[in-house]
Coordinates of C-alpha atoms in Angstrom, one line a residue:
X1 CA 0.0 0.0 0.0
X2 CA 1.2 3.3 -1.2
X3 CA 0.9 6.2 1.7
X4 CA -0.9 9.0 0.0
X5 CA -0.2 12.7 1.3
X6 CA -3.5 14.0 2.4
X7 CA -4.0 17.6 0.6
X8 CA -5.3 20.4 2.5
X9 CA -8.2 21.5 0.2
X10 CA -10.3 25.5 0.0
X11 CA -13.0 23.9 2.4
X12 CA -10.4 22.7 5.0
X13 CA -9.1 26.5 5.2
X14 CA -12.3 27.9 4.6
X15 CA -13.0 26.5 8.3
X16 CA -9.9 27.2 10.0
X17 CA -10.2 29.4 12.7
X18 CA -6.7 31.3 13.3
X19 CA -6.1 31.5 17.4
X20 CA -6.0 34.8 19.1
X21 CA -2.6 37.5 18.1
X22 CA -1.1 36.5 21.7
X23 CA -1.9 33.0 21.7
X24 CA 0.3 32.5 18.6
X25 CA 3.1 34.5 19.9
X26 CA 3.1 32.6 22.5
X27 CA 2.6 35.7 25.3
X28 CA -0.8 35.0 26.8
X29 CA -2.3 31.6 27.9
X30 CA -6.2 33.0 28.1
X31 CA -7.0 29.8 30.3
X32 CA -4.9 30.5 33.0
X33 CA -6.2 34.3 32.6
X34 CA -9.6 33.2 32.7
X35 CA -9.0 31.6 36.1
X36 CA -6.7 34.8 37.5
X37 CA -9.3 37.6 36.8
X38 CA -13.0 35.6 37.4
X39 CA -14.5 37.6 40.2
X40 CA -17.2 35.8 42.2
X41 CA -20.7 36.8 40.9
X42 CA -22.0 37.5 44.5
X43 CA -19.3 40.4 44.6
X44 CA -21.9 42.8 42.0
X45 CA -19.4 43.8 39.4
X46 CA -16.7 44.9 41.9
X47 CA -12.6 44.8 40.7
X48 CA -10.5 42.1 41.5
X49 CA -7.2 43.7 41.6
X50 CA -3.8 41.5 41.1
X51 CA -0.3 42.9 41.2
X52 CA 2.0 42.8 38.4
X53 CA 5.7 42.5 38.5
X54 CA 8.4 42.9 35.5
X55 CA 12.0 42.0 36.7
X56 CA 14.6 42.7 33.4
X57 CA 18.3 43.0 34.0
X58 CA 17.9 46.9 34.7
X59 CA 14.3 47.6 35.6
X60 CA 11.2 46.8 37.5
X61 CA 8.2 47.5 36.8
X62 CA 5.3 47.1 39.0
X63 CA 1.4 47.4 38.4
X64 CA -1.9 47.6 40.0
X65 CA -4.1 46.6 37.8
X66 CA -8.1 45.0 37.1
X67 CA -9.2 43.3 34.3
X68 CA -12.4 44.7 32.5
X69 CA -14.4 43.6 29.2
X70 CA -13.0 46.7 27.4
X71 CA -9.3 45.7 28.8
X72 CA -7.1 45.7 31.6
X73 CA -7.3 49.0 33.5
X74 CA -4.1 50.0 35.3
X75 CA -4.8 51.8 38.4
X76 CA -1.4 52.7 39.8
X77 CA 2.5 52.0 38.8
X78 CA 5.9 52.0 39.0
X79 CA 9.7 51.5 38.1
X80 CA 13.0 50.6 39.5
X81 CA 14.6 53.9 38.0
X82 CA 12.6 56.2 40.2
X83 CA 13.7 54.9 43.1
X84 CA 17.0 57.4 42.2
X85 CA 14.3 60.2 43.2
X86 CA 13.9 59.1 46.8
X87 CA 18.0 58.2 47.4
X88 CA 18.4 54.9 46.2
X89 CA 21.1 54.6 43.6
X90 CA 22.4 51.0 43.0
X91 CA 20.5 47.9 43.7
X92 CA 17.3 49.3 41.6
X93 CA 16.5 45.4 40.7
X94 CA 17.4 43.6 43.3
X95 CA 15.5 41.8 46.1
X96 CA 15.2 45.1 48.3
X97 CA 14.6 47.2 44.8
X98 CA 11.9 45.4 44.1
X99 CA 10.3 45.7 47.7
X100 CA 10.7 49.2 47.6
X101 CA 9.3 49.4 44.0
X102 CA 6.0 47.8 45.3
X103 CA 5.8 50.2 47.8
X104 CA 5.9 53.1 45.6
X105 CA 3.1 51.2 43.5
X106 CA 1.1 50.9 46.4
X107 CA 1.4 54.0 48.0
X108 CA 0.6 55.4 44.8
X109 CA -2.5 53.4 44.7
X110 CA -3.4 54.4 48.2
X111 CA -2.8 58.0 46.9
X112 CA -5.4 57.9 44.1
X113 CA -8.3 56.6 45.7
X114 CA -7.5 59.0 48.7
X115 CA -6.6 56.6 51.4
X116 CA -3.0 57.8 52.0
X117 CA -4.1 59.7 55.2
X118 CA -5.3 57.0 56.3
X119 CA -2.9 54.5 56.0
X120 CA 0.5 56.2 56.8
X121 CA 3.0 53.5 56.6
X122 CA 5.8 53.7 59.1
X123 CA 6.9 57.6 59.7
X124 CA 10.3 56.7 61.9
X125 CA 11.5 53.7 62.1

């Protein structure tokens, strides 16, 4: 028996469905997503808020952010290099770089919804 190569024909691509742009590149797994950002339905439409961290070799970027139909809405964030601002010059990526990143990203959170009165942090250590 002869093995015949099986041709792909107009109707097989007329029904093939191409996967989403991030899905190919490989970027987004939309399962996974699905399960991160699915907010209970007894909580009425209110944000479930999840933190994002970037570590490169010379950055870090951190975000607060919610998922919405429209798209992910980022709330608050912030990078390693600004931490040269507040008197931090080496170690912007590090272990204690990041930590203080995520501070500035939360306090900066904090600041926009107007709770930063209320929740002072540590004044003197």
């Amino acid at each position: 028996m002869v093995f015949i190569k099986v041709q792909k024909d107009s109707s097989y691509f007329r029904r093939y469905q191409t996967k989403f742009r991030r899905r190919r590149e490989g970027k987004t797994d939309y399962q996974a997503r699905r399960r991160m950002i699915l907010q209970d339905r007894n909580k009425y439409n209110s944000p479930k808020y999840r933190l994002i961290v970037r570590i490169t070799l010379k950055d870090v970027c951190v975000q607060v952010a919610y998922a919405k139909v429209t798209g992910d809405v980022i709330v608050a964030a912030a990078y390693g290099h600004e931490l040269k601002r507040y008197g931090a010059c080496v170690g912007l990526n590090n272990y204690a770089g990041c930590y203080a990143t995520g501070l500035l990203a939360a306090r900066r959170c904090l600041a926009k919804y107007k709770l930063a009165d209320k929740y002072k942090g540590v004044v003197k250590a």
